[in-house]
Every structure is written in C-alpha cells, then in structure tokens.
Amino acid sequence: MGVNREMAILMNFKECAAFCSFDVLPEGLEAKFNMYTPNNNSELIPRTYLSELFESYQVPNHLRQRLVEGIEEIEQNDVLFHFTKFLVEDMCSARERCDETPYSNMTPGCMRHHGDLYSFLLLLACVVPSMNKLRRRSVPQAYYEHIPHQPLKHQLEKLALYGDPKVHDFPWVMNFYTCSIFLLDRFYFIPYRFGDPFTMFRQVGTREVIALRHAGEEFRSDGQRNGINDVIDVEGSFTSEWHENDTFIIANRINPMGFVERETTPILKQEWERVLEVGDTLLALHIPSGPGYTPERVKQSMAMALEFYDRFFPELSIKGFWSSSWLYDTRLSLILDSEKSNIVRVQRQFYNYPTLEGDGMLRYEVFGDWKADPVGSPVELTTSLQRAAAGYMKAGARFNTLSMVVLREDVPRIGSMPYITDADRKRFLQTVDSHLPKRSGRIPQEE
C-alpha cells in the first residue's frame, strides 16, 4: 500500500481521511482523532468470535469467505485499519457520552474489492469491544448478550439470500451493535442529552412541576409551533417570552397536555428549584412493538432503568426520561376512549410538549406510509384507529409528533397522572385546533 503501520499512526486526521477516501464522514471527528491512542490489535474482528457467529447462524460458505475477505482487505491496508480502529473506539463509547455524532453508511474509496461491506463490518467490529467494556463495568451478561443479534440476524439473512450488504438505518442499529441500548422489562433505554429550549422547575413545598419555554419561538394559537405540517397561523400566532430578575421568572408555560400557553406565568425563584435544564442527562425511552403498552409497564420499566443505570453507569447522573412519538399526541384523546385506550392512558402520565415534527410518523405507523393521505387518496380503513384518525383529518385537522419528559422523582407516581390536572385538560379542549378557520370540535370516540 506504500504506507506501513508505523507511518499510518503518524498521519493526522486529514491525511488519513484523504488516503481512505470515504464517500462520507460525520463532522466532528478530527478533535477526537487527535486524542485517540492507537491500539495494537492485529485483528479488526477476533476470528474466534467470527467463527462462533458463522456457526450460530449457519452462514453459507460463500458468504463466510466474502466477509473474511472484506475484513482482511481492511486489515491489510495499514492506514484504513488504523482509522477503522479509531472509528470503532469512538462508536463504542459514543452513546454513554451522549455523543450525537451522525454516523451513517460509509464506503472507503481505497477498498477496491469489498467496499460495499465496510459499513456492516465496521458495526460488527464494535460488538466484542462493546461487550468487553460492559464486562469491565461488571454488567451481568444477560443484559447485553442478545442485544446485537436483533439487527445482526436480519443483516446476515439479507446477505445470504440477496447478497445485499447495505445497512438499513445505521444510526439506530449502531445502538445495538455497540451494546448501548438496554431492554428493561417492556421498553428500550439509552442515555440522551436534553437539548430542547425549556427549563423545568419544581415547587419546593407542593412538589408541583412546571416547564417554562424559552424566549423567541413562534407558536400558533393552538400552542403548536407555527408552520408545523406547513400550517401557518398568521393572525393568532404569538412569540414565547422569558423575563427574569433576582426575584422572579415570567415565561410561557408548557401545558403538559402538549402545547404552549399564550399567557405568561410568573414564578418566584425562591419557591421553585430548577430540575431540568439544557445539557442534563436523561434516558431516552424507545417503544418496541407488541403488547404491554400500559402505565403499569411504563412505571416498572422506568424503575428498572433507574436502578440499572444508577448501579452500572453512576457517572451519568440521570435526571429522568425523554421520548418522542406520535403516540404522545394528545389530539388522540379526542378520537379514542380516554378511559380505555392505553395510548391515552400512557400519554397522560407524561409531561408532553410540542416539537417541530408533524404527523409523518403517525401516517407511517397508522396508515403504513410517511406520506399517506387518507383524505385526498382514500385507502381501505381496517382498524378503529385508522377510521377515527382519518375522520379527524377529514375535518381539516392535523396530528403532531410530541415529546415527553418524566422526572425521576415522579416515576413512583406514574399511574396517577403526576403532571396533568383537570384544569390542563379543560384548557387543552379550549385551545386545540383554535388556529383552524372552523374548529372541528370533539370527534365521536371510537376504540
């Protein structure tokens, strides 16, 4: 290759990247590369692990040979091997550092024969060092031994049947190959650095929680971000405010039903303590498909997650939980039975708040396509949720993707609506869809 191992180690980031000729690299790697201490591993993926994997999945001989040849092509290129080991080390620790470096599929131009395998092999190279890191933390093997196999099984089957090495949704499956995401009872959890523009406070006496939006954001009269779903409220929009001195803060409260209130709310600083700020660490909750989506399982899973991370990742100082989903859209309470629907029962345990995401996720999850249009291009509606959602949209209304927060102190109160009051629900009914020329009103409930 013209460059030996000793020379490769002395090359700087730009020289390595230019030599490898990647089609894409995430931004922000150079500073981390400059702090990287090269390791002496002679194998990108230990052959013993690889042999066990091949036997476990009964990988066909032709695919075994192809994968080994791809690994050897990386290992025999001293610069690419050096740079790949750096990528592996960074990826294996990224999630516990809440590092959101946008890794994605990448192909090094210097690989002449098996460059199409690189993204998969890069992820596969993360499994063993990630498991070793967890062993050093004394995490029981039962918590992580099956994590990588969720995407790995599908990837190997796709390669064996179709020869297709492309990695689908690289950032998501990276969580599994790096053993960074944990299934605790019903839900997945992974560290997340909070970054949305609001601050949460707790009343020192009553323990009530309030979230105040930061200044300078434009909202429609219904308390959603102006322009969401390409719907702009020209006449009724307002801009969030924040006024603060030594004594008080006056700002726009986020109603936990998932919208920002137009009227500002004052709080006395000596009576309220800050409990969540930008930069704090939360656990992101992800929802796998299947039964058991209930307040009880949410509570149990969150309690298990706090115990797990407090024990094995005490340096993270977890403040609570965060998630984003179409399931948290409180407009669903207008079309579902609020007493029986688990969707509604669960979202009412959260402090919900508006985001910039529209209804694409709901269209995909409910109607099967991110751009599904049950109004303009009617499709067969086979479930009560499809019929109710389509009816709501036909009235001119739209859904949104909301996010939620649950603070760790409030986990024991899940099941009794720790944040949402009757007054919040009443105000939601008065505010929802107020930006529309003709308010659709409450849709008949279905379940």
mmCIF file of N, CA and C in Angstrom, residues 213-322:
data_model
loop_
_atom_site.group_PDB
_atom_site.id
_atom_site.type_symbol
_atom_site.label_atom_id
_atom_site.label_comp_id
_atom_site.label_asym_id
_atom_site.label_seq_id
_atom_site.Cartn_x
_atom_site.Cartn_y
_atom_site.Cartn_z
ATOM 1 N N ARG A 213 -41.122 27.637 28.646
ATOM 2 C CA ARG A 213 -40.475 27.688 27.337
ATOM 3 C C ARG A 213 -39.534 28.884 27.259
ATOM 4 N N HIS A 214 -38.437 28.716 26.579
ATOM 5 C CA HIS A 214 -37.501 29.819 26.404
ATOM 6 C C HIS A 214 -38.038 30.816 25.381
ATOM 7 N N ALA A 215 -37.426 31.974 25.339
ATOM 8 C CA ALA A 215 -37.944 33.082 24.523
ATOM 9 C C ALA A 215 -37.604 32.922 23.045
ATOM 10 N N GLY A 216 -38.430 33.565 22.225
ATOM 11 C CA GLY A 216 -38.098 33.734 20.819
ATOM 12 C C GLY A 216 -38.636 32.713 19.859
ATOM 13 N N GLU A 217 -39.548 31.841 20.304
ATOM 14 C CA GLU A 217 -40.125 30.844 19.412
ATOM 15 C C GLU A 217 -41.556 31.234 19.057
ATOM 16 N N GLU A 218 -41.929 30.991 17.825
ATOM 17 C CA GLU A 218 -43.258 31.384 17.361
ATOM 18 C C GLU A 218 -44.210 30.196 17.417
ATOM 19 N N PHE A 219 -45.384 30.437 17.991
ATOM 20 C CA PHE A 219 -46.392 29.399 18.142
ATOM 21 C C PHE A 219 -47.711 29.838 17.524
ATOM 22 N N ARG A 220 -48.485 28.850 17.077
ATOM 23 C CA ARG A 220 -49.839 29.133 16.614
ATOM 24 C C ARG A 220 -50.733 29.335 17.827
ATOM 25 N N SER A 221 -51.967 29.738 17.559
ATOM 26 C CA SER A 221 -52.899 29.965 18.668
ATOM 27 C C SER A 221 -53.229 28.679 19.409
ATOM 28 N N ASP A 222 -52.993 27.512 18.775
ATOM 29 C CA ASP A 222 -53.242 26.241 19.466
ATOM 30 C C ASP A 222 -52.036 25.778 20.276
ATOM 31 N N GLY A 223 -50.980 26.606 20.354
ATOM 32 C CA GLY A 223 -49.824 26.290 21.180
ATOM 33 C C GLY A 223 -48.819 25.366 20.543
ATOM 34 N N GLN A 224 -49.004 25.043 19.234
ATOM 35 C CA GLN A 224 -48.021 24.270 18.492
ATOM 36 C C GLN A 224 -47.119 25.210 17.710
ATOM 37 N N ARG A 225 -45.920 24.730 17.346
ATOM 38 C CA ARG A 225 -45.001 25.572 16.596
ATOM 39 C C ARG A 225 -45.642 26.042 15.292
ATOM 40 N N ASN A 226 -45.510 27.306 15.002
ATOM 41 C CA ASN A 226 -46.091 27.867 13.788
ATOM 42 C C ASN A 226 -45.372 27.285 12.570
ATOM 43 N N GLY A 227 -46.147 26.790 11.627
ATOM 44 C CA GLY A 227 -45.586 26.188 10.428
ATOM 45 C C GLY A 227 -45.525 24.682 10.463
ATOM 46 N N ILE A 228 -45.836 24.071 11.611
ATOM 47 C CA ILE A 228 -45.840 22.615 11.691
ATOM 48 C C ILE A 228 -46.859 22.067 10.701
ATOM 49 N N ASN A 229 -46.509 20.982 10.018
ATOM 50 C CA ASN A 229 -47.360 20.423 8.957
ATOM 51 C C ASN A 229 -47.654 21.453 7.855
ATOM 52 N N ASP A 230 -46.761 22.444 7.729
ATOM 53 C CA ASP A 230 -46.943 23.523 6.747
ATOM 54 C C ASP A 230 -48.216 24.333 6.986
ATOM 55 N N VAL A 231 -48.696 24.329 8.210
ATOM 56 C CA VAL A 231 -49.878 25.106 8.572
ATOM 57 C C VAL A 231 -49.413 26.333 9.356
ATOM 58 N N ILE A 232 -49.647 27.504 8.788
ATOM 59 C CA ILE A 232 -49.196 28.760 9.398
ATOM 60 C C ILE A 232 -50.389 29.549 9.923
ATOM 61 N N ASP A 233 -50.275 29.998 11.143
ATOM 62 C CA ASP A 233 -51.304 30.822 11.766
ATOM 63 C C ASP A 233 -50.845 32.274 11.700
ATOM 64 N N VAL A 234 -51.377 33.017 10.758
ATOM 65 C CA VAL A 234 -50.928 34.393 10.537
ATOM 66 C C VAL A 234 -51.490 35.327 11.604
ATOM 67 N N GLU A 235 -52.769 35.202 11.884
ATOM 68 C CA GLU A 235 -53.439 36.159 12.759
ATOM 69 C C GLU A 235 -53.291 35.848 14.238
ATOM 70 N N GLY A 236 -53.255 34.575 14.589
ATOM 71 C CA GLY A 236 -53.305 34.235 16.014
ATOM 72 C C GLY A 236 -51.993 33.808 16.627
ATOM 73 N N SER A 237 -50.896 33.880 15.886
ATOM 74 C CA SER A 237 -49.624 33.387 16.405
ATOM 75 C C SER A 237 -49.077 34.294 17.512
ATOM 76 N N PHE A 238 -48.194 33.747 18.332
ATOM 77 C CA PHE A 238 -47.537 34.526 19.384
ATOM 78 C C PHE A 238 -46.099 34.028 19.541
ATOM 79 N N THR A 239 -45.274 34.840 20.145
ATOM 80 C CA THR A 239 -43.859 34.506 20.347
ATOM 81 C C THR A 239 -43.588 34.326 21.836
ATOM 82 N N SER A 240 -42.887 33.266 22.181
ATOM 83 C CA SER A 240 -42.615 32.975 23.588
ATOM 84 C C SER A 240 -41.708 34.037 24.207
ATOM 85 N N GLU A 241 -41.912 34.272 25.493
ATOM 86 C CA GLU A 241 -41.175 35.312 26.229
ATOM 87 C C GLU A 241 -40.476 34.701 27.441
ATOM 88 N N TRP A 242 -39.442 35.384 27.907
ATOM 89 C CA TRP A 242 -38.761 34.982 29.149
ATOM 90 C C TRP A 242 -38.213 36.251 29.790
ATOM 91 N N HIS A 243 -38.760 36.589 30.944
ATOM 92 C CA HIS A 243 -38.297 37.750 31.691
ATOM 93 C C HIS A 243 -37.819 37.268 33.059
ATOM 94 N N GLU A 244 -36.608 37.650 33.434
ATOM 95 C CA GLU A 244 -36.043 37.131 34.677
ATOM 96 C C GLU A 244 -35.238 38.208 35.393
ATOM 97 N N ASN A 245 -35.382 38.262 36.722
ATOM 98 C CA ASN A 245 -34.507 39.073 37.561
ATOM 99 C C ASN A 245 -34.157 38.254 38.794
ATOM 100 N N ASP A 246 -33.672 38.877 39.833
ATOM 101 C CA ASP A 246 -33.249 38.142 41.030
ATOM 102 C C ASP A 246 -34.414 37.503 41.771
ATOM 103 N N THR A 247 -35.625 37.999 41.515
ATOM 104 C CA THR A 247 -36.776 37.566 42.302
ATOM 105 C C THR A 247 -37.689 36.596 41.562
ATOM 106 N N PHE A 248 -37.935 36.852 40.288
ATOM 107 C CA PHE A 248 -38.957 36.062 39.590
ATOM 108 C C PHE A 248 -38.533 35.731 38.164
ATOM 109 N N ILE A 249 -39.307 34.804 37.578
ATOM 110 C CA ILE A 249 -39.238 34.482 36.152
ATOM 111 C C ILE A 249 -40.662 34.565 35.626
ATOM 112 N N ILE A 250 -40.821 35.213 34.505
ATOM 113 C CA ILE A 250 -42.114 35.249 33.824
ATOM 114 C C ILE A 250 -41.899 34.685 32.423
ATOM 115 N N ALA A 251 -42.602 33.622 32.096
ATOM 116 C CA ALA A 251 -42.411 32.966 30.800
ATOM 117 C C ALA A 251 -43.677 32.214 30.421
ATOM 118 N N ASN A 252 -43.677 31.646 29.215
ATOM 119 C CA ASN A 252 -44.830 30.881 28.736
ATOM 120 C C ASN A 252 -44.742 29.446 29.237
ATOM 121 N N ARG A 253 -45.772 29.049 29.962
ATOM 122 C CA ARG A 253 -45.822 27.697 30.492
ATOM 123 C C ARG A 253 -46.144 26.700 29.384
ATOM 124 N N ILE A 254 -45.481 25.550 29.438
ATOM 125 C CA ILE A 254 -45.878 24.424 28.596
ATOM 126 C C ILE A 254 -46.945 23.648 29.355
ATOM 127 N N ASN A 255 -48.131 23.609 28.796
ATOM 128 C CA ASN A 255 -49.179 22.789 29.377
ATOM 129 C C ASN A 255 -48.813 21.322 29.132
ATOM 130 N N PRO A 256 -48.826 20.468 30.166
ATOM 131 C CA PRO A 256 -48.388 19.074 29.973
ATOM 132 C C PRO A 256 -49.288 18.256 29.048
ATOM 133 N N MET A 257 -50.381 18.851 28.593
ATOM 134 C CA MET A 257 -51.174 18.220 27.538
ATOM 135 C C MET A 257 -50.540 18.446 26.164
ATOM 136 N N GLY A 258 -49.365 19.110 26.136
ATOM 137 C CA GLY A 258 -48.595 19.142 24.908
ATOM 138 C C GLY A 258 -48.696 20.397 24.084
ATOM 139 N N PHE A 259 -48.913 21.551 24.705
ATOM 140 C CA PHE A 259 -48.939 22.804 23.959
ATOM 141 C C PHE A 259 -48.430 23.940 24.846
ATOM 142 N N VAL A 260 -48.014 25.036 24.218
ATOM 143 C CA VAL A 260 -47.518 26.199 24.946
ATOM 144 C C VAL A 260 -48.651 27.198 25.118
ATOM 145 N N GLU A 261 -48.831 27.678 26.334
ATOM 146 C CA GLU A 261 -49.911 28.618 26.634
ATOM 147 C C GLU A 261 -49.522 30.033 26.214
ATOM 148 N N ARG A 262 -50.488 30.739 25.660
ATOM 149 C CA ARG A 262 -50.234 32.100 25.200
ATOM 150 C C ARG A 262 -49.919 33.038 26.369
ATOM 151 N N GLU A 263 -50.692 32.944 27.448
ATOM 152 C CA GLU A 263 -50.489 33.828 28.592
ATOM 153 C C GLU A 263 -49.237 33.401 29.362
ATOM 154 N N THR A 264 -48.438 34.367 29.787
ATOM 155 C CA THR A 264 -47.239 34.049 30.548
ATOM 156 C C THR A 264 -47.599 33.688 31.987
ATOM 157 N N THR A 265 -46.698 32.949 32.618
ATOM 158 C CA THR A 265 -46.874 32.505 34.002
ATOM 159 C C THR A 265 -45.697 32.994 34.840
ATOM 160 N N PRO A 266 -45.956 33.650 35.984
ATOM 161 C CA PRO A 266 -44.859 34.099 36.851
ATOM 162 C C PRO A 266 -44.553 33.067 37.938
ATOM 163 N N ILE A 267 -43.272 32.915 38.278
ATOM 164 C CA ILE A 267 -42.894 32.098 39.431
ATOM 165 C C ILE A 267 -41.849 32.859 40.244
ATOM 166 N N LEU A 268 -41.887 32.691 41.568
ATOM 167 C CA LEU A 268 -40.890 33.268 42.457
ATOM 168 C C LEU A 268 -39.717 32.301 42.564
ATOM 169 N N LYS A 269 -38.524 32.740 42.285
ATOM 170 C CA LYS A 269 -37.370 31.851 42.188
ATOM 171 C C LYS A 269 -37.051 31.154 43.507
ATOM 172 N N GLN A 270 -37.349 31.809 44.627
ATOM 173 C CA GLN A 270 -37.052 31.183 45.911
ATOM 174 C C GLN A 270 -38.011 30.034 46.228
ATOM 175 N N GLU A 271 -39.129 29.969 45.493
ATOM 176 C CA GLU A 271 -40.122 28.921 45.751
ATOM 177 C C GLU A 271 -40.026 27.751 44.751
ATOM 178 N N TRP A 272 -39.194 27.910 43.738
ATOM 179 C CA TRP A 272 -39.100 26.878 42.695
ATOM 180 C C TRP A 272 -37.631 26.542 42.449
ATOM 181 N N GLU A 273 -37.328 25.250 42.387
ATOM 182 C CA GLU A 273 -35.972 24.802 42.088
ATOM 183 C C GLU A 273 -35.900 24.259 40.670
ATOM 184 N N ARG A 274 -34.792 24.537 39.989
ATOM 185 C CA ARG A 274 -34.600 24.012 38.634
ATOM 186 C C ARG A 274 -34.331 22.517 38.712
ATOM 187 N N VAL A 275 -35.068 21.751 37.923
ATOM 188 C CA VAL A 275 -34.901 20.294 37.961
ATOM 189 C C VAL A 275 -34.519 19.704 36.609
ATOM 190 N N LEU A 276 -34.633 20.492 35.537
ATOM 191 C CA LEU A 276 -34.185 20.017 34.228
ATOM 192 C C LEU A 276 -33.803 21.206 33.362
ATOM 193 N N GLU A 277 -32.560 21.173 32.864
ATOM 194 C CA GLU A 277 -32.052 22.242 32.012
ATOM 195 C C GLU A 277 -31.366 21.626 30.799
ATOM 196 N N VAL A 278 -31.174 22.452 29.779
ATOM 197 C CA VAL A 278 -30.442 22.010 28.590
ATOM 198 C C VAL A 278 -29.065 21.501 29.011
ATOM 199 N N GLY A 279 -28.709 20.321 28.505
ATOM 200 C CA GLY A 279 -27.422 19.713 28.833
ATOM 201 C C GLY A 279 -27.512 18.613 29.860
ATOM 202 N N ASP A 280 -28.646 18.514 30.577
ATOM 203 C CA ASP A 280 -28.816 17.439 31.559
ATOM 204 C C ASP A 280 -28.973 16.091 30.850
ATOM 205 N N THR A 281 -28.677 15.027 31.586
ATOM 206 C CA THR A 281 -28.753 13.673 31.030
ATOM 207 C C THR A 281 -30.067 13.007 31.417
ATOM 208 N N LEU A 282 -30.743 12.487 30.409
ATOM 209 C CA LEU A 282 -31.969 11.715 30.584
ATOM 210 C C LEU A 282 -31.770 10.333 29.973
ATOM 211 N N LEU A 283 -32.729 9.458 30.178
ATOM 212 C CA LEU A 283 -32.757 8.187 29.463
ATOM 213 C C LEU A 283 -33.831 8.279 28.387
ATOM 214 N N ALA A 284 -33.421 8.091 27.145
ATOM 215 C CA ALA A 284 -34.395 8.057 26.055
ATOM 216 C C ALA A 284 -35.109 6.721 26.082
ATOM 217 N N LEU A 285 -36.431 6.772 26.040
ATOM 218 C CA LEU A 285 -37.267 5.580 26.049
ATOM 219 C C LEU A 285 -37.717 5.290 24.623
ATOM 220 N N HIS A 286 -37.509 4.058 24.177
ATOM 221 C CA HIS A 286 -37.947 3.626 22.850
ATOM 222 C C HIS A 286 -38.946 2.484 23.004
ATOM 223 N N ILE A 287 -39.929 2.462 22.135
ATOM 224 C CA ILE A 287 -41.081 1.579 22.299
ATOM 225 C C ILE A 287 -41.061 0.470 21.249
ATOM 226 N N PRO A 288 -40.663 -0.752 21.605
ATOM 227 C CA PRO A 288 -40.770 -1.851 20.642
ATOM 228 C C PRO A 288 -42.229 -2.253 20.465
ATOM 229 N N SER A 289 -42.530 -2.827 19.328
ATOM 230 C CA SER A 289 -43.906 -3.258 19.076
ATOM 231 C C SER A 289 -44.262 -4.424 19.992
ATOM 232 N N GLY A 290 -45.563 -4.639 20.155
ATOM 233 C CA GLY A 290 -46.016 -5.750 20.974
ATOM 234 C C GLY A 290 -46.948 -5.311 22.084
ATOM 235 N N PRO A 291 -47.502 -6.278 22.812
ATOM 236 C CA PRO A 291 -48.438 -5.956 23.908
ATOM 237 C C PRO A 291 -47.712 -5.395 25.114
ATOM 238 N N GLY A 292 -48.496 -4.879 26.063
ATOM 239 C CA GLY A 292 -47.927 -4.400 27.311
ATOM 240 C C GLY A 292 -47.650 -2.921 27.349
ATOM 241 N N TYR A 293 -48.247 -2.164 26.407
ATOM 242 C CA TYR A 293 -48.077 -0.709 26.430
ATOM 243 C C TYR A 293 -49.108 -0.136 27.392
ATOM 244 N N THR A 294 -48.746 -0.125 28.673
ATOM 245 C CA THR A 294 -49.655 0.305 29.732
ATOM 246 C C THR A 294 -48.899 1.192 30.718
ATOM 247 N N PRO A 295 -49.615 2.024 31.479
ATOM 248 C CA PRO A 295 -48.935 2.815 32.507
ATOM 249 C C PRO A 295 -48.155 1.959 33.497
ATOM 250 N N GLU A 296 -48.704 0.801 33.825
ATOM 251 C CA GLU A 296 -48.045 -0.061 34.799
ATOM 252 C C GLU A 296 -46.686 -0.539 34.297
ATOM 253 N N ARG A 297 -46.624 -0.922 33.018
ATOM 254 C CA ARG A 297 -45.358 -1.406 32.461
ATOM 255 C C ARG A 297 -44.372 -0.258 32.252
ATOM 256 N N VAL A 298 -44.883 0.928 31.921
ATOM 257 C CA VAL A 298 -44.012 2.097 31.822
ATOM 258 C C VAL A 298 -43.340 2.357 33.173
ATOM 259 N N LYS A 299 -44.135 2.363 34.215
ATOM 260 C CA LYS A 299 -43.624 2.612 35.567
ATOM 261 C C LYS A 299 -42.581 1.562 35.958
ATOM 262 N N GLN A 300 -42.898 0.309 35.723
ATOM 263 C CA GLN A 300 -41.997 -0.781 36.091
ATOM 264 C C GLN A 300 -40.693 -0.695 35.303
ATOM 265 N N SER A 301 -40.796 -0.433 34.006
ATOM 266 C CA SER A 301 -39.601 -0.351 33.170
ATOM 267 C C SER A 301 -38.720 0.826 33.580
ATOM 268 N N MET A 302 -39.334 1.979 33.841
ATOM 269 C CA MET A 302 -38.552 3.148 34.248
ATOM 270 C C MET A 302 -37.855 2.911 35.584
ATOM 271 N N ALA A 303 -38.541 2.283 36.511
ATOM 272 C CA ALA A 303 -37.926 1.992 37.804
ATOM 273 C C ALA A 303 -36.727 1.061 37.633
ATOM 274 N N MET A 304 -36.864 0.052 36.766
ATOM 275 C CA MET A 304 -35.761 -0.865 36.495
ATOM 276 C C MET A 304 -34.604 -0.137 35.824
ATOM 277 N N ALA A 305 -34.929 0.785 34.910
ATOM 278 C CA ALA A 305 -33.888 1.528 34.203
ATOM 279 C C ALA A 305 -33.085 2.403 35.159
ATOM 280 N N LEU A 306 -33.765 3.088 36.078
ATOM 281 C CA LEU A 306 -33.055 3.926 37.050
ATOM 282 C C LEU A 306 -32.130 3.083 37.919
ATOM 283 N N GLU A 307 -32.618 1.951 38.349
ATOM 284 C CA GLU A 307 -31.794 1.070 39.184
ATOM 285 C C GLU A 307 -30.579 0.572 38.402
ATOM 286 N N PHE A 308 -30.791 0.215 37.134
ATOM 287 C CA PHE A 308 -29.714 -0.316 36.300
ATOM 288 C C PHE A 308 -28.643 0.744 36.051
ATOM 289 N N TYR A 309 -29.054 1.920 35.609
ATOM 290 C CA TYR A 309 -28.062 2.958 35.279
ATOM 291 C C TYR A 309 -27.399 3.531 36.529
ATOM 292 N N ASP A 310 -28.130 3.642 37.620
ATOM 293 C CA ASP A 310 -27.512 4.114 38.862
ATOM 294 C C ASP A 310 -26.419 3.152 39.327
ATOM 295 N N ARG A 311 -26.633 1.877 39.085
ATOM 296 C CA ARG A 311 -25.677 0.867 39.542
ATOM 297 C C ARG A 311 -24.468 0.760 38.624
ATOM 298 N N PHE A 312 -24.717 0.709 37.311
ATOM 299 C CA PHE A 312 -23.629 0.406 36.388
ATOM 300 C C PHE A 312 -23.066 1.622 35.649
ATOM 301 N N PHE A 313 -23.809 2.733 35.627
ATOM 302 C CA PHE A 313 -23.338 3.966 34.994
ATOM 303 C C PHE A 313 -23.570 5.146 35.937
ATOM 304 N N PRO A 314 -23.016 5.091 37.153
ATOM 305 C CA PRO A 314 -23.325 6.124 38.159
ATOM 306 C C PRO A 314 -22.848 7.512 37.754
ATOM 307 N N GLU A 315 -21.889 7.592 36.841
ATOM 308 C CA GLU A 315 -21.362 8.896 36.440
ATOM 309 C C GLU A 315 -22.345 9.694 35.599
ATOM 310 N N LEU A 316 -23.414 9.067 35.101
ATOM 311 C CA LEU A 316 -24.326 9.749 34.185
ATOM 312 C C LEU A 316 -25.294 10.704 34.885
ATOM 313 N N SER A 317 -25.588 10.499 36.149
ATOM 314 C CA SER A 317 -26.488 11.390 36.892
ATOM 315 C C SER A 317 -27.805 11.603 36.139
ATOM 316 N N ILE A 318 -28.568 10.534 36.025
ATOM 317 C CA ILE A 318 -29.805 10.538 35.242
ATOM 318 C C ILE A 318 -30.864 11.397 35.932
ATOM 319 N N LYS A 319 -31.427 12.355 35.203
ATOM 320 C CA LYS A 319 -32.450 13.246 35.752
ATOM 321 C C LYS A 319 -33.878 12.741 35.500
ATOM 322 N N GLY A 320 -34.033 11.796 34.584
ATOM 323 C CA GLY A 320 -35.372 11.319 34.263
ATOM 324 C C GLY A 320 -35.391 10.682 32.887
ATOM 325 N N PHE A 321 -36.512 10.853 32.194
ATOM 326 C CA PHE A 321 -36.721 10.157 30.924
ATOM 327 C C PHE A 321 -37.240 11.119 29.865
ATOM 328 N N TRP A 322 -36.926 10.786 28.622
ATOM 329 C CA TRP A 322 -37.366 11.564 27.459
ATOM 330 C C TRP A 322 -37.765 10.599 26.348
#
